Amino acid sequence: RWRAGRSGRSDGVVAVVFAALSGLSYGASDFSGGLASKRSDPVVVTLAMQVVRLVSLVVVLVAFPRGSLRVDDLAWGALAGLGIALGLTTFYRALAEGPMSTAASVTGLVGSLIPVGVGLGLGQVPGTLTLAGIALALPAGIAVSVGGLARSILGRDLGPRSRVRARRRQAQTRGLALLAGTGFGFFFVSLAQTSADGGLYPLLGARFAAISALVIVLAARSARSGGPDGATIDRADTVPVAVAGLLDCSANCFYLLALEGGSLTWVAAIVSLYPVATVLLARLVLAERIVRVQAVGLAGAGLALVLVGVGAG
């Protein structure tokens, strides 16, 4: 029932490639969506991204019809959609409130430990090299996501009141990141429960469920405030939102394709390296400096990918 993967060596290598592409796409999507959430409401940004994902997914399904439409797959996809709606909304809010290093590291850790733990619990125990790659991938992803922002916020030049406010922000960010990671982990596990012959159709259930949940959240928020809250997307954020939606749709497709040739345990571990793309884009686009711990994480991520690739192939 689970997309446990096939045993062929060529299938394993292809699955590693798809998992890596999924992680890169997720990281690039987070970078673009995070930029948009700095100025625009995170819930509205997430909703707009879901609409872009739905439209792009329909185009993909029409252009490349593959698999069969099954009610139970749509149901599992819907559960995954609820997870991603929770994950993205709280993650973007955590990024906006900061410190971003705390948000990214906690979210990445929780979001990867849940599917890896579920996979191992279901008996999807890979070989020694692959296990070594998994063990290296998780801390590597965390190291890459740590940008030293917490140190700058809690620097020596802050007074007692500023330090208290900074610690409160960190505590709030950890809570949001914990929810985000739980939502992401639930998303990955739910999609892995869909049948292998379902193709990309489970993502339809995910998109409709996520959009419905976000619309309900916005409606409830408007009712609580006594009218429309005026939350909109800044015109400058239109392109980043569209790009984030397209990239996330690609990441979802690559993830399901990876599960057809690999197991949830190591596919989730590779996908958890998504902060690599976020950090590299921040370096290229925003000219952010890569600190030493991130450089170590990048090296570890590369080695982890090689170990999993060799072990799975």
Short mmCIF file of C-alpha atoms in Angstrom, two decimals:
data_model
loop_
_atom_site.label_atom_id
_atom_site.label_comp_id
_atom_site.label_asym_id
_atom_site.label_seq_id
_atom_site.Cartn_x
_atom_site.Cartn_y
_atom_site.Cartn_z
CA ARG A 1 0.00 0.00 0.00
CA TRP A 2 2.80 2.38 0.86
CA ARG A 3 5.00 3.71 -1.91
CA ALA A 4 7.86 1.61 -0.63
CA GLY A 5 9.83 1.69 -3.84
CA ARG A 6 11.18 -0.96 -6.15
CA SER A 7 14.29 -3.07 -5.71
CA GLY A 8 15.98 -2.41 -9.04
CA ARG A 9 19.32 -0.60 -8.96
CA SER A 10 18.41 1.71 -11.83
CA ASP A 11 15.13 2.62 -10.10
CA GLY A 12 17.08 3.52 -6.96
CA VAL A 13 19.46 5.84 -8.82
CA VAL A 14 16.57 7.58 -10.60
CA ALA A 15 14.76 7.93 -7.28
CA VAL A 16 17.81 9.63 -5.76
CA VAL A 17 17.85 12.13 -8.63
CA PHE A 18 14.13 12.84 -8.25
CA ALA A 19 14.49 13.23 -4.47
CA ALA A 20 17.38 15.68 -4.95
CA LEU A 21 15.37 17.67 -7.50
CA SER A 22 12.46 17.72 -5.06
CA GLY A 23 14.65 19.11 -2.29
CA LEU A 24 16.15 21.76 -4.57
CA SER A 25 12.69 22.80 -5.74
CA TYR A 26 11.35 22.99 -2.18
CA GLY A 27 14.30 25.11 -1.11
CA ALA A 28 13.93 27.51 -4.02
CA SER A 29 10.18 27.72 -3.38
CA ASP A 30 10.77 28.54 0.29
CA PHE A 31 13.20 31.28 -0.68
CA SER A 32 10.71 32.89 -3.07
CA GLY A 33 7.73 32.47 -0.74
CA GLY A 34 9.74 33.75 2.21
CA LEU A 35 10.57 36.94 0.31
CA ALA A 36 6.89 37.51 -0.43
CA SER A 37 5.88 36.90 3.20
CA LYS A 38 8.14 39.70 4.38
CA ARG A 39 5.69 42.27 2.95
CA SER A 40 2.44 40.36 2.45
CA ASP A 41 0.23 38.32 4.76
CA PRO A 42 1.58 34.73 5.04
CA VAL A 43 -1.91 33.18 4.87
CA VAL A 44 -2.77 35.11 1.71
CA VAL A 45 0.61 34.28 0.21
CA THR A 46 0.09 30.58 0.94
CA LEU A 47 -3.41 30.65 -0.56
CA ALA A 48 -2.20 32.35 -3.73
CA MET A 49 0.62 29.82 -4.04
CA GLN A 50 -1.87 26.96 -3.69
CA VAL A 51 -3.94 28.37 -6.55
CA VAL A 52 -0.82 28.60 -8.73
CA ARG A 53 0.05 25.01 -7.78
CA LEU A 54 -3.42 23.78 -8.68
CA VAL A 55 -3.37 25.43 -12.10
CA SER A 56 0.15 24.18 -12.87
CA LEU A 57 -0.74 20.68 -11.66
CA VAL A 58 -3.77 20.54 -13.96
CA VAL A 59 -1.54 21.56 -16.87
CA VAL A 60 0.94 18.79 -16.01
CA LEU A 61 -1.80 16.17 -15.70
CA VAL A 62 -3.29 17.17 -19.06
CA ALA A 63 0.09 17.24 -20.80
CA PHE A 64 1.38 14.04 -19.16
CA PRO A 65 -1.58 11.83 -18.20
CA ARG A 66 -0.13 9.13 -15.99
CA GLY A 67 -1.67 6.88 -13.36
CA SER A 68 -5.29 6.40 -12.39
CA LEU A 69 -7.68 8.53 -10.38
CA ARG A 70 -8.65 6.74 -7.13
CA VAL A 71 -10.88 8.00 -4.35
CA ASP A 72 -8.64 6.72 -1.55
CA ASP A 73 -5.61 8.40 -3.11
CA LEU A 74 -7.51 11.68 -3.27
CA ALA A 75 -8.41 11.25 0.40
CA TRP A 76 -4.78 10.73 1.41
CA GLY A 77 -3.86 13.66 -0.80
CA ALA A 78 -6.44 15.80 1.00
CA LEU A 79 -4.89 14.92 4.36
CA ALA A 80 -1.51 15.88 2.94
CA GLY A 81 -3.02 19.17 1.77
CA LEU A 82 -4.16 20.02 5.29
CA GLY A 83 -0.63 19.32 6.49
CA ILE A 84 0.98 21.56 3.88
CA ALA A 85 -1.51 24.37 4.56
CA LEU A 86 -0.56 24.30 8.25
CA GLY A 87 3.14 23.89 7.45
CA LEU A 88 3.52 26.70 4.95
CA THR A 89 1.37 29.23 6.80
CA THR A 90 3.21 28.80 10.08
CA PHE A 91 6.61 28.49 8.37
CA TYR A 92 6.26 31.76 6.47
CA ARG A 93 5.03 33.49 9.61
CA ALA A 94 8.03 32.11 11.50
CA LEU A 95 10.37 33.36 8.76
CA ALA A 96 8.74 36.78 8.82
CA GLU A 97 9.00 37.14 12.61
CA GLY A 98 12.45 35.56 12.86
CA PRO A 99 15.10 34.74 13.73
CA MET A 100 15.14 32.91 10.40
CA SER A 101 17.90 30.53 11.49
CA THR A 102 15.71 29.23 14.31
CA ALA A 103 12.67 28.90 12.03
CA ALA A 104 14.51 27.03 9.29
CA SER A 105 16.49 24.68 11.56
CA VAL A 106 13.57 23.61 13.79
CA THR A 107 11.20 23.22 10.82
CA GLY A 108 13.75 21.20 8.86
CA LEU A 109 14.54 18.91 11.80
CA VAL A 110 10.91 18.13 12.73
CA GLY A 111 9.76 17.90 9.12
CA SER A 112 12.41 15.33 8.28
CA LEU A 113 12.40 13.29 11.49
CA ILE A 114 8.68 12.46 11.20
CA PRO A 115 8.79 10.71 7.77
CA VAL A 116 12.19 9.14 8.45
CA GLY A 117 10.94 7.80 11.77
CA VAL A 118 7.71 6.50 10.20
CA GLY A 119 9.66 4.80 7.41
CA LEU A 120 12.01 3.09 9.85
CA GLY A 121 9.08 2.10 12.07
CA LEU A 122 7.40 0.42 9.10
CA GLY A 123 10.47 -1.68 8.45
CA GLN A 124 11.90 0.35 5.56
CA VAL A 125 15.47 -0.09 6.83
CA PRO A 126 18.03 0.56 4.07
CA GLY A 127 21.61 -0.65 3.78
CA THR A 128 24.60 0.56 5.77
CA LEU A 129 25.75 3.23 3.30
CA THR A 130 22.24 4.62 2.91
CA LEU A 131 21.77 4.70 6.68
CA ALA A 132 25.05 6.59 6.99
CA GLY A 133 23.81 9.08 4.39
CA ILE A 134 20.53 9.53 6.29
CA ALA A 135 22.40 10.04 9.56
CA LEU A 136 24.53 12.72 7.88
CA ALA A 137 21.73 14.39 5.90
CA LEU A 138 19.63 15.47 8.90
CA PRO A 139 22.33 17.45 10.78
CA ALA A 140 23.71 18.75 7.46
CA GLY A 141 20.34 20.27 6.59
CA ILE A 142 20.15 21.91 10.00
CA ALA A 143 23.71 23.26 9.76
CA VAL A 144 22.99 24.78 6.35
CA SER A 145 19.86 26.53 7.62
CA VAL A 146 21.67 28.18 10.54
CA GLY A 147 22.78 31.60 9.36
CA GLY A 148 24.04 33.12 12.58
CA LEU A 149 21.02 35.42 12.87
CA ALA A 150 20.27 34.33 16.41
CA ARG A 151 23.78 35.37 17.47
CA SER A 152 23.35 38.81 15.89
CA ILE A 153 19.96 39.32 17.56
CA LEU A 154 21.27 38.28 20.96
CA GLY A 155 24.53 40.21 20.58
CA ARG A 156 26.42 41.97 23.35
CA ASP A 157 25.18 45.42 22.30
CA LEU A 158 21.59 44.68 23.33
CA GLY A 159 20.21 45.93 26.60
CA PRO A 160 18.30 43.76 29.11
CA ARG A 161 14.86 44.65 27.71
CA SER A 162 15.98 44.05 24.15
CA ARG A 163 17.38 40.67 25.14
CA VAL A 164 14.08 39.70 26.77
CA ARG A 165 12.15 40.71 23.65
CA ALA A 166 14.61 38.80 21.46
CA ARG A 167 14.26 35.66 23.56
CA ARG A 168 10.49 35.94 23.40
CA ARG A 169 10.70 36.20 19.62
CA GLN A 170 12.89 33.12 19.54
CA ALA A 171 10.44 31.18 21.71
CA GLN A 172 7.51 32.21 19.51
CA THR A 173 9.47 31.33 16.40
CA ARG A 174 10.30 27.88 17.81
CA GLY A 175 6.62 27.22 18.45
CA LEU A 176 5.63 28.26 14.93
CA ALA A 177 8.51 26.25 13.45
CA LEU A 178 7.47 23.18 15.44
CA LEU A 179 3.95 23.43 13.98
CA ALA A 180 5.39 24.00 10.51
CA GLY A 181 7.66 20.97 10.73
CA THR A 182 4.78 18.81 11.97
CA GLY A 183 2.65 19.94 9.03
CA PHE A 184 5.43 19.19 6.54
CA GLY A 185 6.10 15.79 8.08
CA PHE A 186 2.39 14.94 7.96
CA PHE A 187 2.36 15.99 4.29
CA PHE A 188 5.24 13.69 3.35
CA VAL A 189 3.87 10.71 5.27
CA SER A 190 0.33 11.12 3.88
CA LEU A 191 1.52 11.30 0.28
CA ALA A 192 3.63 8.19 0.82
CA GLN A 193 0.45 6.33 1.74
CA THR A 194 -1.01 6.78 -1.77
CA SER A 195 -0.85 3.91 -4.24
CA ALA A 196 2.01 3.68 -6.73
CA ASP A 197 -0.40 3.60 -9.69
CA GLY A 198 -2.05 6.82 -8.56
CA GLY A 199 0.56 8.90 -10.37
CA LEU A 200 0.26 12.60 -9.58
CA TYR A 201 -3.50 12.57 -9.05
CA PRO A 202 -3.24 12.55 -5.21
CA LEU A 203 -1.87 16.07 -5.49
CA LEU A 204 -5.28 17.21 -6.74
CA GLY A 205 -6.76 16.22 -3.39
CA ALA A 206 -3.92 18.04 -1.64
CA ARG A 207 -4.47 21.26 -3.56
CA PHE A 208 -8.25 21.38 -3.08
CA ALA A 209 -7.97 20.58 0.64
CA ALA A 210 -5.26 23.19 1.20
CA ILE A 211 -7.19 25.90 -0.66
CA SER A 212 -10.39 25.08 1.24
CA ALA A 213 -8.63 25.17 4.60
CA LEU A 214 -6.96 28.50 3.88
CA VAL A 215 -10.20 30.07 2.64
CA ILE A 216 -11.89 28.98 5.87
CA VAL A 217 -9.06 30.50 7.91
CA LEU A 218 -9.34 33.83 6.08
CA ALA A 219 -13.14 33.82 6.39
CA ALA A 220 -12.95 33.10 10.11
CA ARG A 221 -10.40 35.85 10.57
CA SER A 222 -12.59 38.33 8.71
CA ALA A 223 -15.64 37.35 10.78
CA ARG A 224 -13.66 37.77 13.98
CA SER A 225 -12.56 41.27 12.95
CA GLY A 226 -16.09 42.24 11.89
CA GLY A 227 -15.31 42.56 8.17
CA PRO A 228 -12.63 42.10 5.54
CA ASP A 229 -9.21 42.53 7.12
CA GLY A 230 -7.74 43.99 3.96
CA ALA A 231 -5.00 41.40 3.74
CA THR A 232 -3.67 41.39 0.20
CA ILE A 233 -0.53 40.56 -1.72
CA ASP A 234 1.82 43.43 -2.44
CA ARG A 235 2.15 44.01 -6.18
CA ALA A 236 5.91 43.50 -5.92
CA ASP A 237 5.28 40.02 -4.48
CA THR A 238 3.20 38.75 -7.42
CA VAL A 239 6.13 37.26 -9.29
CA PRO A 240 7.77 35.65 -6.20
CA VAL A 241 4.44 34.07 -5.25
CA ALA A 242 3.93 32.68 -8.77
CA VAL A 243 7.49 31.34 -8.89
CA ALA A 244 7.11 29.77 -5.44
CA GLY A 245 3.89 28.05 -6.51
CA LEU A 246 5.41 26.64 -9.69
CA LEU A 247 8.51 25.41 -7.88
CA ASP A 248 6.48 23.79 -5.12
CA CYS A 249 4.32 21.98 -7.67
CA SER A 250 7.50 20.66 -9.27
CA ALA A 251 8.83 19.59 -5.87
CA ASN A 252 5.63 17.67 -5.09
CA CYS A 253 5.76 15.86 -8.44
CA PHE A 254 9.43 14.95 -8.01
CA TYR A 255 8.71 13.68 -4.49
CA LEU A 256 5.99 11.27 -5.66
CA LEU A 257 8.17 10.11 -8.54
CA ALA A 258 11.04 9.47 -6.10
CA LEU A 259 8.80 7.33 -3.91
CA GLU A 260 8.07 5.06 -6.86
CA GLY A 261 11.71 3.93 -6.91
CA GLY A 262 12.82 4.58 -3.35
CA SER A 263 11.66 4.19 0.25
CA LEU A 264 10.15 6.91 2.42
CA THR A 265 13.09 6.63 4.83
CA TRP A 266 15.87 7.87 2.58
CA VAL A 267 13.75 9.87 0.11
CA ALA A 268 12.61 12.07 3.01
CA ALA A 269 16.22 12.39 4.21
CA ILE A 270 17.36 13.68 0.81
CA VAL A 271 14.42 16.05 0.52
CA SER A 272 15.32 17.41 3.98
CA LEU A 273 18.42 18.95 2.38
CA TYR A 274 16.20 21.64 0.83
CA PRO A 275 17.88 24.46 2.86
CA VAL A 276 20.88 24.06 0.52
CA ALA A 277 18.93 25.69 -2.30
CA THR A 278 17.57 28.40 0.00
CA VAL A 279 21.02 29.34 1.29
CA LEU A 280 22.64 29.30 -2.15
CA LEU A 281 19.88 31.52 -3.58
CA ALA A 282 20.26 33.91 -0.66
CA ARG A 283 23.97 34.07 -1.47
CA LEU A 284 23.40 34.65 -5.20
CA VAL A 285 20.36 36.95 -5.07
CA LEU A 286 20.71 38.75 -1.74
CA ALA A 287 24.51 38.55 -1.45
CA GLU A 288 24.21 36.97 2.00
CA ARG A 289 27.47 35.64 3.40
CA ILE A 290 27.80 31.89 3.92
CA VAL A 291 29.19 31.37 7.41
CA ARG A 292 31.49 28.53 8.42
CA VAL A 293 28.79 26.28 9.87
CA GLN A 294 26.81 26.59 6.64
CA ALA A 295 29.87 25.67 4.58
CA VAL A 296 30.33 22.57 6.72
CA GLY A 297 26.65 21.75 6.24
CA LEU A 298 26.92 22.15 2.47
CA ALA A 299 29.87 19.74 2.39
CA GLY A 300 27.96 17.30 4.59
CA ALA A 301 24.90 17.55 2.35
CA GLY A 302 26.97 16.68 -0.70
CA LEU A 303 28.55 13.70 1.05
CA ALA A 304 25.16 12.52 2.32
CA LEU A 305 23.73 12.63 -1.20
CA VAL A 306 26.65 10.55 -2.49
CA LEU A 307 26.27 7.96 0.27
CA VAL A 308 22.54 7.58 -0.27
CA GLY A 309 23.02 7.46 -4.02
CA VAL A 310 25.66 4.75 -3.84
CA GLY A 311 23.69 2.78 -1.27
CA ALA A 312 20.41 3.01 -3.18
CA GLY A 313 22.00 2.29 -6.53
#
